[in-house]
């Protein structure tokens, strides 16, 4: 009996130990993760060290900004110092750019606003972690040109603007600065609604930017009463503004009316997105109505009225007759080429049907017709009735447009079939695609869907699909298209069979080196080059911006996937990039890809969960 009791006690102890002690595999996993993070930190250290040898302060600022963002989870103090070093280099970059502009005989060369673009995207990285620091650095790095633009924007314009057809760089700079300021206020609102309200009120004294609605929603989650008070102030600001002299605030008012007129959905209610009251909605609509009824024949007014008319009719139904009359008056004054743009607005409208587009296209000139055919193809692709879709395609008079529409429809059909879970049927449909590049993309996408199922049979199917995709590519590409196809296969293999992905990608590094070096040499004979300056590659925070540019940026996504699969091997490949500028940015992006959580959606940190507001980094 004692032996039995002893056995039971030992059994209980062993079970308890097994439940409370980490298994060997868990310990190994944690140890491996620490080793990988150590490698990432080494990559970041190398990138920061290499940055000191870069010629362009703008490039150094970008490296310090990305590195500061990535260091934050490991060493917040070092991140803050990197952010401040970044700000110092931004200031130097601005001073150098202004000096070059004064000494140049080609002032148009400096029109692109490269300093402003670099500054805004790296400051957003700071704001992700510390909105207060981002606001401090925003002011610290504010150039004389931006300061002057803000002062000018605060003054009423003497005449009505012509909207998007009268681009004013000074107004644009001011709007972008206000957008950043209020964007950072949105992030501050997460922790401190009172402080965010003060920041926004300070910004309202200079004007209203499109970020206000996101701020309202953030504050509404914390304090609905304060959000309503702030909304009243924003509405009053719009009502008290002469919108004919403030086209940027006219755009904000139109955006707010579109949001206000939109029915509340379960998703928006769950997210506690701010809902304008009927009184607030009517005030905004009334201001816009009064503004558009003023005597005007400007092109900007005519085009903006076309966009706002449906919302005004919905909000102020009693004014519908007057709105239609005003529409007729403005349309008479439109030049013929602008009437084409009116037709295009109908074509791109989500409410237009494919049949309506087919009837409208013959009225358009050749340039507009090409865009209209693209819109038509997108609408036909959404038609699930195959007979109806094919009938619509047959009615397209242009042969090439008909082929493009067919390709889009077949591609969408494959997606719909795969989404139902019938992956075998989707596989058979891929053969119907006419262009090889589309077949490769669909085969890779389908392989990744099979991979997600994780059963032995599905993994085998995924491997076979990748084999089919690889059979369509040239492993030693001879032109840009062939290289793009091969890199699509590398993308799939990086997840399904990393060893094969590395085998295919290894020789591509040499080609990228040759391409970048050749581009650098050619840039010496092009003073307006947008990819090199003083022989140095112009770096970017957001690699997707360069998807159609230099190969090194175009394939960053594949390099990040390879880093996720095997960081050590990708680190070794990173060292094969010969130029310091290329090697530095690749290491940063590989580290960024490794540290990014698989399910992470950074856009949500900035409110990109809807179509009512948008930030462009």
Coordinates of C-alpha atoms in Angstrom, one line a residue:
X1 CA 0.0 0.0 0.0
X2 CA 2.9 2.4 0.9
X3 CA 4.5 1.6 -2.4
X4 CA 1.3 2.5 -4.2
X5 CA 1.0 5.8 -2.3
X6 CA 4.7 6.6 -3.0
X7 CA 4.1 5.8 -6.7
X8 CA 1.1 8.2 -6.8
X9 CA 3.0 11.0 -5.1
X10 CA 5.9 10.6 -7.6
X11 CA 3.5 10.6 -10.5
X12 CA 1.8 13.8 -9.3
X13 CA 5.2 15.5 -8.8
X14 CA 6.4 14.4 -12.2
X15 CA 3.2 15.7 -13.9
X16 CA 3.4 19.0 -12.0
X17 CA 7.1 19.4 -12.9
X18 CA 6.2 18.7 -16.6
X19 CA 3.5 21.4 -16.5
X20 CA 5.5 24.1 -14.8
X21 CA 9.0 23.6 -16.2
X22 CA 9.8 24.7 -19.7
X23 CA 10.3 21.9 -22.1
X24 CA 13.7 21.5 -23.9
X25 CA 12.2 22.6 -27.2
X26 CA 10.8 25.8 -25.6
X27 CA 14.2 26.5 -24.0
X28 CA 15.9 25.9 -27.3
X29 CA 13.4 28.2 -29.1
X30 CA 14.0 31.0 -26.7
X31 CA 17.7 30.6 -27.0
X32 CA 17.5 30.6 -30.7
X33 CA 15.3 33.7 -30.7
X34 CA 17.9 35.5 -28.5
X35 CA 20.7 34.6 -30.9
X36 CA 18.6 35.9 -33.8
X37 CA 17.9 39.1 -32.1
X38 CA 21.6 39.4 -31.4
X39 CA 22.3 39.1 -35.1
X40 CA 19.7 41.8 -35.8
X41 CA 21.3 44.1 -33.4
X42 CA 24.7 43.5 -35.1
X43 CA 23.1 44.3 -38.4
X44 CA 21.7 47.6 -37.0
X45 CA 25.1 48.5 -35.5
X46 CA 26.8 47.9 -38.8
X47 CA 24.2 50.0 -40.7
X48 CA 24.5 52.9 -38.2
X49 CA 28.3 52.6 -38.4
X50 CA 28.3 52.6 -42.2
X51 CA 25.9 55.6 -42.2
X52 CA 28.7 57.8 -41.0
X53 CA 30.5 57.3 -44.3
X54 CA 27.5 58.3 -46.4
X55 CA 27.9 61.7 -48.2
X56 CA 24.3 62.9 -48.1
X57 CA 23.0 64.1 -44.7
X58 CA 19.5 63.2 -46.0
X59 CA 20.6 59.6 -46.4
X60 CA 22.2 59.6 -42.9
X61 CA 18.9 60.9 -41.5
X62 CA 17.0 58.1 -43.1
X63 CA 19.3 55.4 -41.8
X64 CA 19.2 56.9 -38.3
X65 CA 15.4 57.2 -38.5
X66 CA 14.9 53.5 -39.5
X67 CA 17.6 52.3 -37.0
X68 CA 16.0 54.3 -34.2
X69 CA 12.6 52.8 -35.0
X70 CA 14.1 49.3 -34.9
X71 CA 16.2 49.8 -31.8
X72 CA 13.3 51.0 -29.7
X73 CA 12.3 47.6 -28.4
X74 CA 15.9 46.9 -27.3
X75 CA 17.4 50.2 -26.3
X76 CA 15.0 53.2 -26.0
X77 CA 17.7 55.5 -24.9
X78 CA 19.8 54.8 -28.0
X79 CA 16.7 55.2 -30.2
X80 CA 16.1 58.7 -28.9
X81 CA 19.7 59.6 -29.6
X82 CA 19.5 58.3 -33.1
X83 CA 16.3 60.3 -33.6
X84 CA 18.0 63.5 -32.5
X85 CA 21.0 62.7 -34.7
X86 CA 18.5 62.2 -37.5
X87 CA 17.0 65.7 -36.8
X88 CA 20.5 67.3 -37.0
X89 CA 21.2 65.7 -40.3
X90 CA 17.8 66.9 -41.6
X91 CA 18.7 70.5 -40.8
X92 CA 22.1 70.1 -42.5
X93 CA 20.4 68.6 -45.5
X94 CA 18.0 71.5 -45.8
X95 CA 20.8 74.1 -45.5
X96 CA 22.8 72.2 -48.2
X97 CA 19.8 72.1 -50.5
X98 CA 19.1 75.8 -50.2
X99 CA 22.7 76.6 -50.9
X100 CA 22.7 74.4 -54.0
X101 CA 19.5 76.0 -55.2
X102 CA 21.0 79.5 -54.9
X103 CA 24.1 78.5 -56.8
X104 CA 22.3 76.5 -59.5
X105 CA 21.4 77.8 -62.9
X106 CA 18.5 75.3 -63.0
X107 CA 16.1 76.2 -60.2
X108 CA 13.5 73.7 -61.5
X109 CA 15.8 70.9 -60.5
X110 CA 15.0 71.5 -56.9
X111 CA 11.2 71.6 -57.4
X112 CA 10.6 68.0 -56.1
X113 CA 10.7 68.9 -52.4
X114 CA 13.1 66.0 -51.5
X115 CA 13.9 67.5 -48.1
X116 CA 10.2 67.8 -47.2
X117 CA 9.5 64.2 -48.3
X118 CA 12.4 62.7 -46.4
X119 CA 11.7 64.8 -43.3
X120 CA 8.0 63.8 -43.1
X121 CA 8.5 60.1 -43.4
X122 CA 11.3 59.8 -40.8
X123 CA 9.4 62.0 -38.3
X124 CA 6.5 59.6 -38.6
X125 CA 8.8 56.8 -37.4
X126 CA 9.5 58.9 -34.3
X127 CA 5.8 59.5 -33.7
X128 CA 5.1 55.8 -33.7
X129 CA 7.0 55.7 -30.4
X130 CA 6.9 59.2 -28.9
X131 CA 4.5 61.7 -30.4
X132 CA 5.8 64.5 -28.1
X133 CA 9.3 64.0 -29.3
X134 CA 8.1 63.9 -32.9
X135 CA 6.4 67.3 -32.4
X136 CA 9.5 68.7 -30.9
X137 CA 11.6 67.5 -33.8
X138 CA 9.0 68.7 -36.2
X139 CA 9.5 72.3 -35.0
X140 CA 13.3 71.9 -34.7
X141 CA 13.7 70.8 -38.3
X142 CA 11.1 73.2 -39.7
X143 CA 12.9 75.0 -42.6
X144 CA 12.6 78.7 -43.3
X145 CA 10.6 77.9 -46.4
X146 CA 8.0 75.9 -44.4
X147 CA 7.8 78.6 -41.7
X148 CA 7.1 81.2 -44.4
X149 CA 4.5 78.9 -46.0
X150 CA 2.7 78.5 -42.7
X151 CA 2.6 82.3 -42.2
X152 CA 1.3 82.9 -45.6
X153 CA -1.4 80.2 -45.3
X154 CA -2.7 82.0 -42.2
X155 CA -3.5 85.0 -44.3
X156 CA -6.7 85.1 -46.4
X157 CA -6.2 84.8 -50.1
X158 CA -7.3 87.7 -52.2
X159 CA -9.0 85.7 -54.9
X160 CA -10.7 82.4 -55.5
X161 CA -8.4 79.5 -56.3
X162 CA -8.8 77.0 -59.1
X163 CA -8.4 73.9 -57.0
X164 CA -6.2 71.2 -58.3
X165 CA -5.6 73.1 -61.6
X166 CA -3.7 75.9 -59.9
X167 CA -1.0 74.1 -57.8
X168 CA 0.6 76.4 -55.3
X169 CA 3.8 74.9 -53.8
X170 CA 3.7 77.3 -50.8
X171 CA 0.1 76.2 -49.9
X172 CA 1.1 72.6 -50.4
X173 CA 4.0 72.9 -47.9
X174 CA 1.7 74.5 -45.3
X175 CA -1.0 71.9 -45.7
X176 CA 1.6 69.1 -45.3
X177 CA 3.1 70.6 -42.2
X178 CA -0.3 71.0 -40.6
X179 CA -1.2 67.4 -41.6
X180 CA 1.9 66.1 -39.8
X181 CA 1.3 68.3 -36.7
X182 CA -2.3 67.0 -36.4
X183 CA -1.3 63.5 -37.3
X184 CA 1.1 63.5 -34.3
X185 CA -1.7 64.9 -32.2
X186 CA -3.8 61.9 -33.1
X187 CA -1.1 59.6 -31.7
X188 CA -0.9 61.8 -28.5
X189 CA -4.6 61.3 -28.1
X190 CA -4.1 57.7 -27.4
X191 CA -2.8 58.5 -24.0
X192 CA -3.9 62.0 -23.3
X193 CA -7.1 63.4 -24.8
X194 CA -6.8 66.7 -23.1
X195 CA -3.4 67.4 -24.5
X196 CA -4.5 66.3 -27.9
X197 CA -7.4 68.7 -27.8
X198 CA -5.0 71.6 -27.0
X199 CA -2.7 70.5 -29.8
X200 CA -5.5 70.4 -32.3
X201 CA -6.9 73.8 -31.2
X202 CA -3.4 75.3 -31.7
X203 CA -3.5 73.8 -35.2
X204 CA -7.0 75.0 -35.9
X205 CA -5.7 78.5 -35.4
X206 CA -3.7 77.9 -38.6
X207 CA -6.2 76.0 -40.6
X208 CA -8.0 72.6 -40.8
X209 CA -6.4 69.5 -42.3
X210 CA -8.0 66.2 -43.2
X211 CA -6.7 64.5 -40.1
X212 CA -9.3 66.0 -37.8
X213 CA -11.8 63.2 -38.2
X214 CA -9.3 60.6 -37.1
X215 CA -8.5 62.7 -34.0
X216 CA -12.2 63.0 -33.2
X217 CA -12.5 59.2 -33.3
X218 CA -9.5 58.7 -31.1
X219 CA -10.8 61.2 -28.5
X220 CA -14.3 59.8 -28.8
X221 CA -13.0 56.4 -27.5
X222 CA -11.8 58.1 -24.4
X223 CA -14.4 60.9 -23.9
X224 CA -17.4 61.3 -26.1
X225 CA -18.4 64.7 -24.6
X226 CA -15.0 66.2 -25.3
X227 CA -15.1 64.8 -28.9
X228 CA -18.4 66.5 -29.5
X229 CA -17.1 69.8 -28.2
X230 CA -14.1 69.6 -30.5
X231 CA -16.3 68.7 -33.4
X232 CA -18.4 71.8 -32.7
X233 CA -15.2 73.9 -32.8
X234 CA -14.1 72.3 -36.1
X235 CA -17.5 72.9 -37.7
X236 CA -17.5 76.5 -36.5
X237 CA -14.0 77.0 -37.9
X238 CA -15.3 75.7 -41.3
X239 CA -18.4 77.9 -41.2
X240 CA -16.4 81.0 -40.3
X241 CA -13.9 80.4 -43.1
X242 CA -14.2 81.9 -46.6
X243 CA -13.9 78.6 -48.4
X244 CA -13.6 80.4 -51.8
X245 CA -10.1 81.6 -50.7
X246 CA -9.2 78.4 -48.8
X247 CA -9.5 75.5 -51.3
X248 CA -7.6 73.1 -49.0
X249 CA -10.3 73.7 -46.3
X250 CA -13.0 73.4 -48.9
X251 CA -11.6 69.9 -49.5
X252 CA -11.7 69.1 -45.7
X253 CA -15.3 70.3 -45.5
X254 CA -16.3 68.1 -48.4
X255 CA -14.5 65.1 -46.8
X256 CA -16.2 65.7 -43.4
X257 CA -19.6 65.9 -45.2
X258 CA -18.9 62.6 -46.9
X259 CA -18.1 61.0 -43.6
X260 CA -21.1 62.6 -41.9
X261 CA -23.5 61.5 -44.6
X262 CA -22.3 57.9 -44.5
X263 CA -24.6 55.6 -42.6
X264 CA -23.0 54.2 -39.4
X265 CA -22.0 50.6 -39.7
X266 CA -21.5 47.9 -37.1
X267 CA -17.8 48.1 -37.6
X268 CA -17.6 51.9 -37.2
X269 CA -19.8 51.7 -34.1
X270 CA -17.6 49.1 -32.6
X271 CA -14.5 51.2 -33.3
X272 CA -16.3 54.2 -31.7
X273 CA -15.6 56.3 -34.7
X274 CA -17.1 59.8 -34.2
X275 CA -20.6 60.2 -35.6
X276 CA -21.5 63.8 -36.5
X277 CA -24.9 64.9 -35.2
X278 CA -27.6 65.9 -37.6
X279 CA -27.1 69.6 -36.6
X280 CA -23.4 69.4 -37.3
X281 CA -23.9 67.7 -40.6
X282 CA -26.4 70.3 -41.7
X283 CA -24.1 73.1 -40.7
X284 CA -21.3 71.7 -42.9
X285 CA -23.7 71.1 -45.8
X286 CA -25.2 74.6 -45.4
X287 CA -21.8 76.2 -45.6
X288 CA -20.8 74.2 -48.7
X289 CA -24.2 75.0 -50.3
X290 CA -23.8 78.7 -49.7
X291 CA -20.3 78.7 -51.0
X292 CA -21.1 76.9 -54.2
X293 CA -24.1 79.1 -54.9
X294 CA -21.9 82.2 -55.0
X295 CA -21.3 83.6 -58.5
X296 CA -18.3 81.8 -59.9
X297 CA -17.1 80.4 -63.2
X298 CA -13.8 78.9 -62.1
X299 CA -12.8 75.5 -63.3
X300 CA -12.0 74.4 -59.8
X301 CA -15.4 75.3 -58.5
X302 CA -17.1 73.4 -61.3
X303 CA -15.2 70.2 -60.8
X304 CA -15.5 70.3 -57.0
X305 CA -19.3 70.9 -57.3
X306 CA -19.7 67.7 -59.3
X307 CA -18.2 65.8 -56.4
X308 CA -20.2 67.4 -53.6
X309 CA -23.6 67.7 -55.3
X310 CA -24.8 64.1 -54.5
X311 CA -23.9 64.6 -50.8
X312 CA -25.6 68.0 -50.6
X313 CA -28.8 66.6 -52.2
X314 CA -28.8 63.8 -49.7
X315 CA -28.2 66.1 -46.7
X316 CA -30.3 69.0 -47.9
X317 CA -33.1 67.4 -50.0
X318 CA -35.1 70.6 -50.0
X319 CA -32.3 72.3 -52.0
X320 CA -32.1 69.6 -54.7
X321 CA -33.8 71.7 -57.4
X322 CA -31.4 74.6 -56.8
X323 CA -28.4 72.3 -56.8
X324 CA -29.4 70.8 -60.2
X325 CA -29.9 74.3 -61.6
X326 CA -26.4 75.4 -60.3
X327 CA -25.0 72.2 -61.9
X328 CA -26.4 73.2 -65.3
X329 CA -25.0 76.7 -65.0
X330 CA -21.5 75.5 -64.2
X331 CA -21.5 72.8 -66.9
X332 CA -22.1 75.4 -69.5
X333 CA -18.8 77.2 -68.7
X334 CA -16.7 74.0 -68.8
X335 CA -14.3 73.8 -71.7
X336 CA -14.7 70.7 -73.9
X337 CA -11.7 69.0 -72.5
X338 CA -13.0 69.4 -68.9
X339 CA -16.3 67.9 -69.9
X340 CA -14.3 64.8 -70.6
X341 CA -13.2 64.8 -66.9
X342 CA -16.8 65.0 -65.8
X343 CA -17.5 61.9 -67.8
X344 CA -14.5 60.2 -66.3
X345 CA -15.8 61.0 -62.8
X346 CA -18.9 59.0 -63.8
X347 CA -16.7 56.2 -65.1
X348 CA -14.7 55.9 -61.9
X349 CA -17.7 56.1 -59.7
X350 CA -18.3 52.9 -57.7
X351 CA -22.0 53.3 -58.5
X352 CA -21.6 53.1 -62.3
X353 CA -22.4 49.8 -63.9
X354 CA -20.4 48.1 -66.6
X355 CA -23.3 48.7 -69.0
X356 CA -23.2 52.4 -68.3
X357 CA -19.4 52.5 -69.0
X358 CA -19.8 50.7 -72.3
X359 CA -22.3 53.4 -73.4
X360 CA -20.1 56.3 -72.2
X361 CA -16.7 55.1 -73.7
X362 CA -17.4 56.0 -77.3
X363 CA -18.0 59.7 -76.3
X364 CA -14.4 60.0 -74.9
X365 CA -11.2 60.9 -76.7
X366 CA -8.4 58.3 -77.2
X367 CA -6.5 59.1 -74.0
X368 CA -9.6 59.0 -71.8
X369 CA -10.8 55.9 -73.5
X370 CA -7.8 53.9 -72.3
X371 CA -8.5 54.8 -68.7
X372 CA -12.1 54.0 -69.1
X373 CA -11.3 50.6 -70.5
X374 CA -9.3 49.8 -67.4
X375 CA -12.2 50.8 -65.2
X376 CA -14.5 48.7 -67.3
X377 CA -12.2 45.7 -67.0
X378 CA -12.2 46.1 -63.2
X379 CA -16.0 46.2 -63.1
X380 CA -16.4 43.2 -65.3
X381 CA -14.0 41.2 -63.2
X382 CA -16.4 41.6 -60.3
X383 CA -19.3 40.0 -62.3
X384 CA -19.8 36.5 -60.9
X385 CA -22.2 35.5 -63.7
X386 CA -19.8 34.1 -66.3
X387 CA -22.2 34.3 -69.2
X388 CA -23.0 37.9 -68.4
X389 CA -19.3 38.8 -68.0
X390 CA -18.4 37.2 -71.4
X391 CA -21.2 39.1 -73.1
X392 CA -20.0 42.4 -71.7
X393 CA -16.4 41.6 -72.8
X394 CA -17.6 40.8 -76.3
X395 CA -19.1 44.3 -76.6
X396 CA -15.7 46.0 -76.1
X397 CA -14.8 47.3 -79.5
X398 CA -11.1 47.6 -79.0
X399 CA -9.2 44.2 -79.3
X400 CA -6.4 44.9 -76.9
X401 CA -8.9 46.3 -74.3
X402 CA -11.0 43.2 -74.8
X403 CA -7.9 41.0 -74.1
X404 CA -7.0 42.9 -71.0
X405 CA -10.6 42.7 -69.7
X406 CA -10.6 38.9 -70.3
X407 CA -7.3 38.5 -68.4
X408 CA -8.7 40.5 -65.5
X409 CA -11.9 38.5 -65.4
X410 CA -10.1 35.1 -65.5
X411 CA -7.7 36.3 -62.8
X412 CA -10.6 37.4 -60.6
X413 CA -12.4 34.1 -61.3
X414 CA -9.4 32.2 -60.1
X415 CA -9.4 34.2 -56.8
X416 CA -13.1 33.6 -56.3
X417 CA -12.7 29.9 -56.9
X418 CA -9.7 29.7 -54.5
X419 CA -11.6 31.6 -51.9
X420 CA -14.4 29.0 -51.9
X421 CA -11.7 26.4 -50.9
X422 CA -11.7 24.7 -54.3
X423 CA -8.0 25.1 -54.9
X424 CA -7.8 22.2 -57.4
X425 CA -10.3 24.0 -59.7
X426 CA -8.4 27.2 -59.3
X427 CA -5.3 25.4 -60.4
X428 CA -6.9 24.3 -63.6
X429 CA -8.1 27.8 -64.4
X430 CA -4.6 29.2 -64.2
X431 CA -3.8 27.7 -67.6
X432 CA -6.5 29.9 -69.2
X433 CA -4.4 33.1 -68.4
X434 CA -2.8 34.4 -71.5
X435 CA 0.2 36.2 -70.0
X436 CA 3.0 34.1 -68.5
X437 CA 3.7 36.6 -65.7
X438 CA 0.1 36.3 -64.6
X439 CA 0.3 32.5 -64.6
X440 CA 3.4 32.6 -62.4
X441 CA 1.8 35.1 -59.9
X442 CA -1.3 32.9 -59.6
X443 CA 0.6 29.7 -59.3
X444 CA 2.7 31.2 -56.5
X445 CA -0.4 32.7 -54.7
X446 CA -2.2 29.4 -54.9
X447 CA 0.9 27.5 -53.6
X448 CA 0.9 29.8 -50.6
X449 CA -2.8 29.1 -50.0
X450 CA -2.1 25.3 -50.0
X451 CA 0.9 25.9 -47.7
X452 CA -1.5 27.5 -45.1
X453 CA -3.4 24.2 -44.8
X454 CA -0.3 22.4 -43.5
X455 CA -1.5 18.9 -44.2
X456 CA 1.0 16.6 -45.8
X457 CA -1.0 16.4 -49.0
X458 CA -1.4 20.1 -49.3
X459 CA 2.2 20.8 -48.7
X460 CA 3.0 18.4 -51.5
X461 CA 0.5 20.2 -53.7
X462 CA 2.2 23.6 -52.8
X463 CA 5.6 22.2 -53.8
X464 CA 4.2 20.9 -57.1
X465 CA 2.6 24.3 -57.8
X466 CA 6.0 26.0 -57.1
X467 CA 7.6 23.5 -59.4
X468 CA 5.2 24.5 -62.2
X469 CA 5.9 28.2 -61.6
X470 CA 9.6 27.6 -61.6
X471 CA 9.2 25.8 -64.9
X472 CA 7.9 29.0 -66.5
X473 CA 10.9 31.1 -65.5
X474 CA 14.5 31.5 -66.8
X475 CA 16.8 30.9 -63.8
X476 CA 19.4 33.1 -65.6
X477 CA 17.1 36.1 -66.7
X478 CA 18.1 38.0 -69.8
X479 CA 15.9 41.0 -69.3
X480 CA 13.8 42.9 -66.7
X481 CA 10.6 40.9 -67.3
X482 CA 12.3 37.6 -66.8
X483 CA 14.0 38.9 -63.7
X484 CA 10.6 40.0 -62.3
X485 CA 9.1 36.5 -63.0
X486 CA 12.1 34.8 -61.3
X487 CA 11.8 37.0 -58.2
X488 CA 8.1 36.2 -58.0
X489 CA 9.1 32.5 -57.7
X490 CA 11.7 33.4 -55.1
X491 CA 8.9 35.1 -53.1
X492 CA 7.0 31.8 -53.0
X493 CA 9.9 29.6 -52.3
X494 CA 11.1 31.9 -49.4
X495 CA 8.0 30.6 -47.5
X496 CA 7.6 27.1 -49.0
X497 CA 11.2 26.0 -49.6
X498 CA 13.8 28.6 -48.4
X499 CA 16.8 26.5 -49.6
X500 CA 15.5 26.8 -53.2
X501 CA 14.8 30.5 -52.7
X502 CA 18.3 31.2 -51.6
X503 CA 19.7 29.1 -54.5
X504 CA 17.8 31.1 -57.0
X505 CA 18.5 34.5 -55.4
X506 CA 22.2 34.2 -54.7
X507 CA 23.3 34.9 -58.3
X508 CA 20.8 37.7 -58.6
X509 CA 22.7 39.8 -56.1
X510 CA 25.6 40.2 -58.6
X511 CA 23.1 41.3 -61.2
X512 CA 21.7 43.9 -58.8
X513 CA 25.2 45.1 -58.0
X514 CA 25.9 45.6 -61.7
X515 CA 22.6 47.3 -62.3
X516 CA 23.0 49.8 -59.4
X517 CA 26.6 50.6 -60.3
X518 CA 25.7 51.2 -64.0
X519 CA 22.8 53.4 -62.9
X520 CA 25.1 55.4 -60.7
X521 CA 27.5 56.0 -63.6
X522 CA 24.7 57.1 -65.9
X523 CA 23.4 59.4 -63.2
X524 CA 26.6 61.5 -63.5
X525 CA 25.3 62.7 -66.9
X526 CA 21.8 63.5 -65.7
X527 CA 21.6 66.4 -63.2
X528 CA 17.9 65.8 -62.7
X529 CA 18.4 62.2 -61.6
X530 CA 15.9 61.2 -58.9
X531 CA 17.8 58.0 -57.8
X532 CA 21.3 59.3 -57.3
X533 CA 22.9 62.5 -56.0
X534 CA 26.6 63.2 -55.8
X535 CA 27.1 59.6 -56.9
X536 CA 25.1 58.2 -53.9
X537 CA 21.9 56.2 -54.0
X538 CA 19.0 58.2 -52.6
X539 CA 17.6 56.1 -49.8
X540 CA 13.9 55.8 -48.8
X541 CA 12.1 54.8 -45.6
X542 CA 9.2 53.1 -47.5
X543 CA 10.6 50.6 -50.0
X544 CA 7.2 50.2 -51.7
X545 CA 7.6 53.7 -53.1
X546 CA 10.4 52.4 -55.3
X547 CA 8.7 49.3 -56.6
X548 CA 9.0 50.5 -60.2
X549 CA 12.5 52.0 -59.7
X550 CA 15.9 50.5 -59.0
X551 CA 16.0 46.7 -58.7
X552 CA 17.5 46.9 -55.2
X553 CA 14.3 48.5 -53.9
X554 CA 11.9 46.6 -56.0
X555 CA 12.9 43.3 -54.4
X556 CA 13.2 44.3 -50.8
X557 CA 10.0 42.3 -50.0
X558 CA 11.7 39.1 -51.2
X559 CA 14.8 39.9 -49.2
X560 CA 12.7 40.4 -46.1
X561 CA 11.0 37.1 -46.6
X562 CA 14.4 35.4 -47.0
X563 CA 15.6 37.1 -43.8
X564 CA 12.5 35.7 -42.0
X565 CA 13.3 32.2 -43.3
X566 CA 17.1 32.2 -42.4
X567 CA 18.5 35.4 -41.0
X568 CA 22.1 34.2 -41.0
X569 CA 22.1 33.3 -44.7
X570 CA 20.4 36.6 -45.6
X571 CA 22.9 38.5 -43.5
X572 CA 25.7 36.8 -45.5
X573 CA 24.0 37.7 -48.8
X574 CA 23.5 41.3 -47.5
X575 CA 27.3 41.6 -47.2
X576 CA 27.6 40.8 -51.0
X577 CA 26.1 44.1 -51.9
X578 CA 29.2 46.0 -53.0
X579 CA 28.2 49.7 -52.5
X580 CA 28.0 51.1 -49.0
X581 CA 24.7 52.8 -49.7
X582 CA 23.1 49.6 -51.1
X583 CA 24.4 47.4 -48.3
X584 CA 23.3 49.7 -45.5
X585 CA 19.7 50.0 -46.7
X586 CA 19.4 46.3 -47.4
X587 CA 20.5 45.4 -43.9
X588 CA 18.1 47.9 -42.4
X589 CA 15.1 46.5 -44.4
X590 CA 16.1 42.9 -43.7
X591 CA 16.2 43.7 -40.0
X592 CA 12.9 45.5 -40.2
X593 CA 11.3 42.5 -41.9
X594 CA 12.6 40.1 -39.3
X595 CA 11.4 42.2 -36.4
X596 CA 8.0 42.8 -37.9
X597 CA 5.3 40.6 -36.4
X598 CA 3.6 38.4 -39.0
X599 CA 0.1 39.7 -38.1
X600 CA 1.3 43.3 -37.5
X601 CA -0.5 46.0 -39.3
X602 CA 1.3 49.2 -38.7
X603 CA -1.3 51.2 -40.7
X604 CA -3.7 50.7 -37.8
X605 CA -1.5 52.8 -35.6
X606 CA -2.2 55.7 -37.9
X607 CA -5.9 55.0 -38.5
X608 CA -5.8 53.4 -41.9
X609 CA -8.7 51.1 -41.2
X610 CA -11.2 52.9 -43.4
X611 CA -11.4 55.1 -46.5
X612 CA -12.3 58.3 -44.8
X613 CA -8.7 59.4 -44.1
X614 CA -5.3 58.5 -45.3
X615 CA -1.7 59.1 -44.4
X616 CA 1.1 58.8 -47.0
X617 CA 4.4 58.1 -45.4

